[in-house]
Coordinates of C-alpha atoms in Angstrom, one line a residue:
M656 CA 5.4 -27.7 20.6
R657 CA 9.1 -26.5 20.4
W658 CA 8.7 -26.1 16.6
R659 CA 5.4 -24.3 16.9
S660 CA 6.9 -21.9 19.4
A661 CA 9.8 -21.1 17.2
R662 CA 7.5 -20.5 14.1
A663 CA 5.6 -18.1 16.2
V664 CA 8.8 -16.2 17.0
V665 CA 9.8 -16.2 13.5
C666 CA 6.5 -15.0 12.3
A667 CA 6.5 -12.3 15.0
L668 CA 10.2 -11.3 13.9
V669 CA 9.3 -11.2 10.3
A670 CA 6.4 -9.0 11.0
A671 CA 8.5 -6.7 13.2
A672 CA 11.3 -6.4 10.5
A673 CA 8.6 -5.5 8.0
L674 CA 7.4 -2.8 10.4
A675 CA 11.0 -1.6 11.0
A676 CA 11.6 -1.3 7.3
T677 CA 8.4 0.7 6.9
A678 CA 9.4 3.0 9.9
A679 CA 12.9 3.3 8.4
A680 CA 11.4 4.6 5.3
G681 CA 9.3 7.0 7.4
A682 CA 6.0 5.8 5.9
L683 CA 2.9 5.7 8.0
A684 CA 0.1 5.5 5.5
H685 CA 0.5 4.2 1.9
E686 CA -1.7 3.0 -0.7
G687 CA -1.3 -0.5 -2.2
R688 CA -2.9 -2.0 -5.1
E689 CA -2.3 -4.6 -7.8
A690 CA -1.8 -3.4 -11.4
A691 CA -0.2 -4.8 -14.6
G692 CA 0.5 -8.0 -12.7
V693 CA 2.6 -6.5 -10.0
D694 CA 1.9 -5.3 -6.4
V695 CA 2.3 -1.5 -6.0
V696 CA 2.7 0.5 -2.8
V697 CA 2.6 4.2 -3.1
G698 CA 2.8 7.3 -0.9
F699 CA 5.1 10.2 0.5
L700 CA 8.4 8.8 1.7
N701 CA 7.9 10.5 5.0
E702 CA 4.6 10.9 6.5
P703 CA 2.9 12.9 7.9
A704 CA 4.1 15.3 5.2
Y705 CA 4.4 18.9 5.9
E706 CA 4.8 21.9 3.5
G707 CA 8.2 23.5 3.2
Y708 CA 10.2 20.2 4.3
L709 CA 12.1 18.1 1.8
N710 CA 10.1 15.0 1.1
A711 CA 9.7 12.4 -1.9
V712 CA 7.3 10.3 -3.7
F713 CA 7.7 6.6 -2.6
L714 CA 7.0 3.6 -4.9
E715 CA 7.6 0.0 -4.2
V716 CA 6.9 -2.7 -6.9
T717 CA 6.9 -6.4 -6.3
R718 CA 5.8 -9.4 -8.5
K719 CA 2.8 -11.1 -7.4
G720 CA 3.2 -13.9 -4.9
S721 CA 6.3 -12.7 -3.2
G722 CA 4.9 -12.9 0.3
Q723 CA 6.1 -16.3 1.7
E724 CA 5.7 -17.3 5.4
A725 CA 8.2 -19.4 7.3
Q726 CA 7.0 -23.0 7.0
E727 CA 6.7 -25.6 9.9
P728 CA 10.0 -27.4 10.1
H729 CA 9.8 -30.6 8.3
D730 CA 8.9 -33.8 10.4
M731 CA 11.8 -36.1 9.7
S732 CA 10.0 -39.2 11.0
G733 CA 7.8 -39.4 7.8
S734 CA 8.6 -40.9 4.4
Q735 CA 8.2 -37.5 2.6
M736 CA 11.4 -36.0 1.4
P737 CA 11.7 -32.4 2.9
D738 CA 12.1 -29.2 0.9
V739 CA 15.6 -27.9 1.8
M740 CA 14.8 -24.7 -0.1
A741 CA 11.6 -23.9 1.7
H742 CA 11.8 -21.0 4.0
G743 CA 12.6 -22.4 7.4
G744 CA 11.6 -26.0 6.3
I745 CA 14.4 -27.9 8.0
F746 CA 15.3 -25.6 11.0
V747 CA 14.5 -22.3 12.6
S748 CA 16.5 -20.9 15.6
T749 CA 15.0 -18.9 18.6
P750 CA 16.3 -15.4 18.5
L751 CA 20.1 -15.3 19.2
E752 CA 21.7 -12.5 21.1
D753 CA 25.5 -11.9 20.6
G754 CA 27.2 -14.9 22.0
D755 CA 24.1 -17.3 21.9
T756 CA 24.3 -20.6 20.0
F757 CA 21.6 -22.6 18.1
E758 CA 22.2 -26.3 17.3
A759 CA 20.7 -28.1 14.3
A760 CA 21.0 -31.9 13.8
I761 CA 21.4 -32.9 10.2
P762 CA 19.0 -35.8 9.6
H763 CA 20.2 -38.9 7.6
V764 CA 17.4 -38.6 5.0
L765 CA 19.1 -35.4 3.8
D766 CA 22.2 -37.3 2.6
G767 CA 23.3 -36.0 -0.9
M768 CA 21.4 -32.8 -0.5
T769 CA 22.5 -29.1 0.2
I770 CA 20.8 -27.0 2.7
P771 CA 21.0 -23.4 2.3
Y772 CA 20.4 -21.1 5.4
H773 CA 20.2 -17.5 6.2
S774 CA 19.6 -14.8 8.7
H775 CA 16.2 -13.1 8.8
L776 CA 17.7 -10.0 10.4
D777 CA 20.9 -9.7 8.2
P778 CA 20.8 -10.4 4.6
D779 CA 24.6 -10.6 4.4
I780 CA 24.6 -13.6 6.7
A781 CA 24.0 -16.7 4.6
G782 CA 25.5 -20.1 3.6
S783 CA 25.0 -23.7 2.8
I784 CA 25.5 -27.0 4.3
E785 CA 26.3 -30.0 2.0
V786 CA 25.2 -33.3 3.5
S787 CA 27.5 -36.3 2.3
R788 CA 28.8 -39.4 3.6
D789 CA 32.1 -38.6 2.1
A790 CA 32.5 -35.5 4.3
P791 CA 35.1 -35.6 7.3
A792 CA 33.5 -37.4 10.2
A793 CA 32.7 -35.1 13.1
S794 CA 30.0 -35.1 15.7
R795 CA 29.7 -31.4 16.2
I796 CA 30.8 -28.5 13.7
E797 CA 30.7 -24.9 14.3
I798 CA 29.5 -22.0 12.1
D799 CA 30.5 -18.5 13.1
L800 CA 28.0 -15.8 12.3
R801 CA 29.9 -12.6 11.9
A802 CA 29.2 -9.0 10.8
G803 CA 29.4 -9.4 7.0
G804 CA 28.7 -13.2 6.7
A805 CA 29.1 -16.8 8.1
A806 CA 32.5 -18.6 8.3
P807 CA 32.8 -20.9 6.7
P808 CA 30.1 -19.8 4.2
M809 CA 29.9 -23.4 2.8
L810 CA 30.2 -26.6 5.0
R811 CA 30.3 -30.4 4.2
V812 CA 29.0 -32.7 7.0
Q813 CA 28.2 -36.1 7.2
P814 CA 24.4 -37.3 8.1
G815 CA 23.9 -36.9 11.7
T816 CA 26.2 -34.1 12.4
T817 CA 25.0 -31.5 14.7
V818 CA 25.8 -28.1 13.2
V819 CA 26.2 -25.2 15.9
F820 CA 25.5 -21.5 15.0
L821 CA 27.5 -19.2 17.0
N822 CA 26.5 -15.5 17.0
R823 CA 29.4 -13.2 17.0
T824 CA 28.0 -10.2 15.2
G825 CA 27.1 -8.1 18.2
E826 CA 23.6 -7.8 16.9
P827 CA 20.5 -10.2 17.4
Q828 CA 20.3 -12.8 14.8
L829 CA 17.7 -15.5 13.8
I830 CA 18.9 -18.4 11.6
A831 CA 16.5 -20.4 9.3
S832 CA 17.2 -23.0 6.7
G833 CA 16.1 -22.5 3.1
M834 CA 16.3 -19.4 0.9
H835 CA 15.1 -15.9 2.1
S836 CA 11.5 -15.6 0.7
D837 CA 12.2 -13.0 -1.9
E838 CA 15.3 -14.9 -3.1
A839 CA 13.2 -18.2 -3.2
H840 CA 10.3 -16.4 -5.4
A841 CA 13.0 -14.6 -7.5
A842 CA 14.7 -18.1 -8.3
A843 CA 11.3 -19.7 -9.1
G844 CA 10.5 -16.7 -11.2
L845 CA 7.3 -16.2 -9.0
G846 CA 7.9 -12.8 -7.2
G847 CA 10.4 -10.6 -5.4
P848 CA 11.3 -6.9 -5.8
V849 CA 11.1 -5.4 -9.5
T850 CA 14.5 -3.5 -9.9
G851 CA 15.5 -1.3 -12.8
L852 CA 12.5 0.8 -13.1
E853 CA 14.2 4.2 -12.8
N854 CA 15.0 3.6 -16.5
T855 CA 11.4 2.8 -17.5
L856 CA 9.1 4.7 -15.3
Q857 CA 8.5 8.5 -14.5
V858 CA 6.1 10.1 -12.2
E859 CA 4.0 13.2 -12.6
V860 CA 3.3 15.1 -9.4
T861 CA 0.2 17.2 -9.4
H862 CA -1.0 19.6 -6.7
V863 CA -4.8 18.7 -6.8
A864 CA -6.3 22.1 -5.6
T865 CA -4.2 24.3 -8.2
G866 CA -3.6 21.7 -11.0
Q867 CA 0.1 22.7 -11.2
S868 CA 2.0 19.5 -12.2
T869 CA 5.6 18.4 -13.0
V870 CA 7.3 15.4 -14.3
M871 CA 10.2 13.8 -12.2
A872 CA 12.8 10.9 -12.7
L873 CA 12.7 8.0 -10.2
A874 CA 15.8 6.9 -8.3
P875 CA 16.3 3.6 -6.4
L876 CA 16.0 3.8 -2.5
F877 CA 19.3 2.8 -1.0
E878 CA 19.4 -0.7 0.4
R879 CA 15.7 -1.5 -0.5
P880 CA 15.5 -3.3 -3.7
G881 CA 12.1 -2.7 -5.8
A882 CA 11.7 0.8 -4.0
Y883 CA 12.1 4.2 -5.5
T884 CA 11.8 7.8 -4.7
A885 CA 11.7 11.3 -6.4
E886 CA 12.5 14.1 -4.1
F887 CA 10.9 17.4 -3.9
I888 CA 9.8 20.1 -1.4
P889 CA 5.8 20.4 -1.4
T890 CA 5.5 24.1 -1.1
Q891 CA 1.4 24.1 -0.8
P892 CA -0.6 22.0 1.6
G893 CA -3.5 19.9 0.5
G894 CA -3.9 16.8 -1.5
Y895 CA -1.3 15.5 -4.3
R896 CA -1.6 13.0 -7.0
F897 CA 1.2 10.8 -8.2
R898 CA 0.7 9.4 -11.7
F899 CA 3.4 6.9 -12.8
F900 CA 3.7 6.0 -16.6
G901 CA 6.1 4.1 -18.9
S902 CA 6.6 0.3 -18.5
I903 CA 7.3 -2.6 -16.1
E904 CA 9.4 -5.4 -17.5
G905 CA 8.2 -4.5 -20.9
Q906 CA 4.5 -4.0 -20.0
A907 CA 2.7 -0.7 -20.2
F908 CA 2.0 1.0 -17.0
D909 CA -0.1 4.2 -16.3
E910 CA -1.5 4.5 -12.8
A911 CA -2.5 7.4 -10.8
F912 CA -2.6 7.5 -6.9
E913 CA -4.2 10.5 -5.1
S914 CA -3.9 11.3 -1.4
G915 CA -6.9 10.9 0.8
A916 CA -8.5 9.3 3.8
N917 CA -8.0 5.7 2.6
T918 CA -4.9 6.1 0.6
F919 CA -1.8 8.4 1.8
D920 CA -1.5 11.5 3.7
A921 CA -2.2 15.1 2.1
V922 CA 0.4 17.6 3.0
Q923 CA -0.3 19.4 6.2
S924 CA 0.5 23.0 7.0
R925 CA 3.9 23.2 8.9
A926 CA 2.2 25.0 11.9
A927 CA 0.5 21.8 12.8
A928 CA 4.0 20.3 13.9
Q929 CA 5.5 23.4 15.4
F930 CA 5.7 24.2 19.2
P931 CA 6.0 26.4 21.3
V932 CA 6.2 29.2 18.6
T933 CA 4.6 28.9 15.3
L934 CA 6.6 30.3 12.5
P935 CA 5.3 31.5 9.3
S936 CA 5.7 29.3 6.2
V937 CA 7.5 30.3 3.0
R938 CA 4.1 30.7 1.3
E939 CA 2.9 33.1 4.1
L940 CA 6.2 35.1 4.1
E941 CA 5.8 35.4 0.3
G942 CA 2.3 36.8 0.8
V943 CA 3.8 39.2 3.3
V944 CA 6.6 40.4 1.2
R945 CA 4.1 40.7 -1.9
T946 CA 1.8 42.9 0.3
S947 CA 4.7 44.8 1.6
R948 CA 6.1 45.4 -1.9
A949 CA 2.8 46.6 -3.0
S950 CA 2.5 48.9 -0.2
A951 CA 6.0 50.3 -0.7
D952 CA 5.4 50.8 -4.3
E953 CA 2.1 52.8 -3.4
A954 CA 4.2 54.8 -1.0
L955 CA 6.8 55.4 -3.6
D956 CA 4.1 56.5 -6.1
A957 CA 2.9 58.9 -3.5
A958 CA 6.2 60.2 -2.9
A959 CA 6.8 60.8 -6.5
G960 CA 3.5 62.7 -7.0
A961 CA 4.4 64.7 -4.0
R962 CA 7.9 65.5 -5.5
V963 CA 6.2 66.8 -8.7
I964 CA 3.9 68.9 -6.8
G965 CA 6.8 70.3 -4.7
I966 CA 8.8 71.1 -7.8
V967 CA 5.7 72.8 -9.4
G968 CA 5.1 74.7 -6.3
I969 CA 8.8 75.9 -6.3
A970 CA 8.5 77.0 -9.8
V971 CA 5.3 79.0 -9.1
G972 CA 7.0 80.7 -6.1
A973 CA 10.0 81.7 -8.1
L974 CA 7.9 83.0 -10.8
G975 CA 6.0 84.9 -8.1
L976 CA 9.3 86.5 -6.9
L977 CA 10.4 87.3 -10.2
T978 CA 7.1 89.0 -10.9
A979 CA 7.3 91.0 -7.6
A980 CA 11.0 92.0 -8.3
A981 CA 10.0 93.4 -11.7
A982 CA 7.1 95.4 -10.3
I983 CA 9.4 97.1 -7.7
A984 CA 11.9 97.8 -10.3
L985 CA 9.4 99.5 -12.3
A986 CA 7.9 101.5 -9.4
I987 CA 11.3 102.7 -8.6
R988 CA 12.2 104.0 -12.2
S989 CA 8.8 105.6 -12.3
R990 CA 9.7 107.7 -9.2
R991 CA 13.1 108.8 -10.5
S992 CA 11.7 109.8 -13.8
A993 CA 9.1 111.9 -12.0

């Protein structure tokens, strides 16, 4: 019953960690599918996606069969040899707060074997326990879990020794024997994240309504192997299509993903997220500027026409004055000659 309880805690924490990783990436709704022998997840990096705000194409690629659950710790009373590499196959701790300890008794059946272990919540904390009758005799040996790693990272113990894990990291930890699921699959060539795709894949981003498109390079997402992004600012709301083309581990790849009700979010107007005052978008401001510029051009044209008419009027008036002056001069000359 204790092992079942521990397994339930592990599964819950693994699920929570997966949700936390997704939340850290900002993703709320992504599309997943199998293509070219890999599992692919696609969407906007930050969802909901709003026009006028920096966002990115999000792509995550893993090999098939990379999802591995923690196993029930092995029943040492049987004759079958336990799998020390299995994820949680020998021991699994309860959640350890800072200062908490977890004890694992090393069974005699594991003599001559090496048990790897790791923390579910911190990939930097990992190590191994070599079980050997030639190891120094001790009933209990402590392993300190510290920020950045375990001390000592490699330990030799005799069968029957109790190993005590002490959490000194300042953060919650959960210790399990075996390799982390991704590492175990990668070691077996069965799964894990696919890295290096920034060199072999590109993404074509298309605004569906207008048909405008552009090709972008992919960049690895920091501290998330197998995940990639291509940053851009969506300046039009509506549906977007992401087409990835190139190759994955030597195999041709050309797959398109389009936002929709059952895939990933379309881009929303920024007004949907504004409160209490709704500010105009860049697109709306551009429309206002374009209209104002047209009105200004019309006003300038009208002013230019009025200026021409004014100049013509002045010229006609001046000609009239000259004509009147000439008439007066002729009249005065006629009187004098009379």
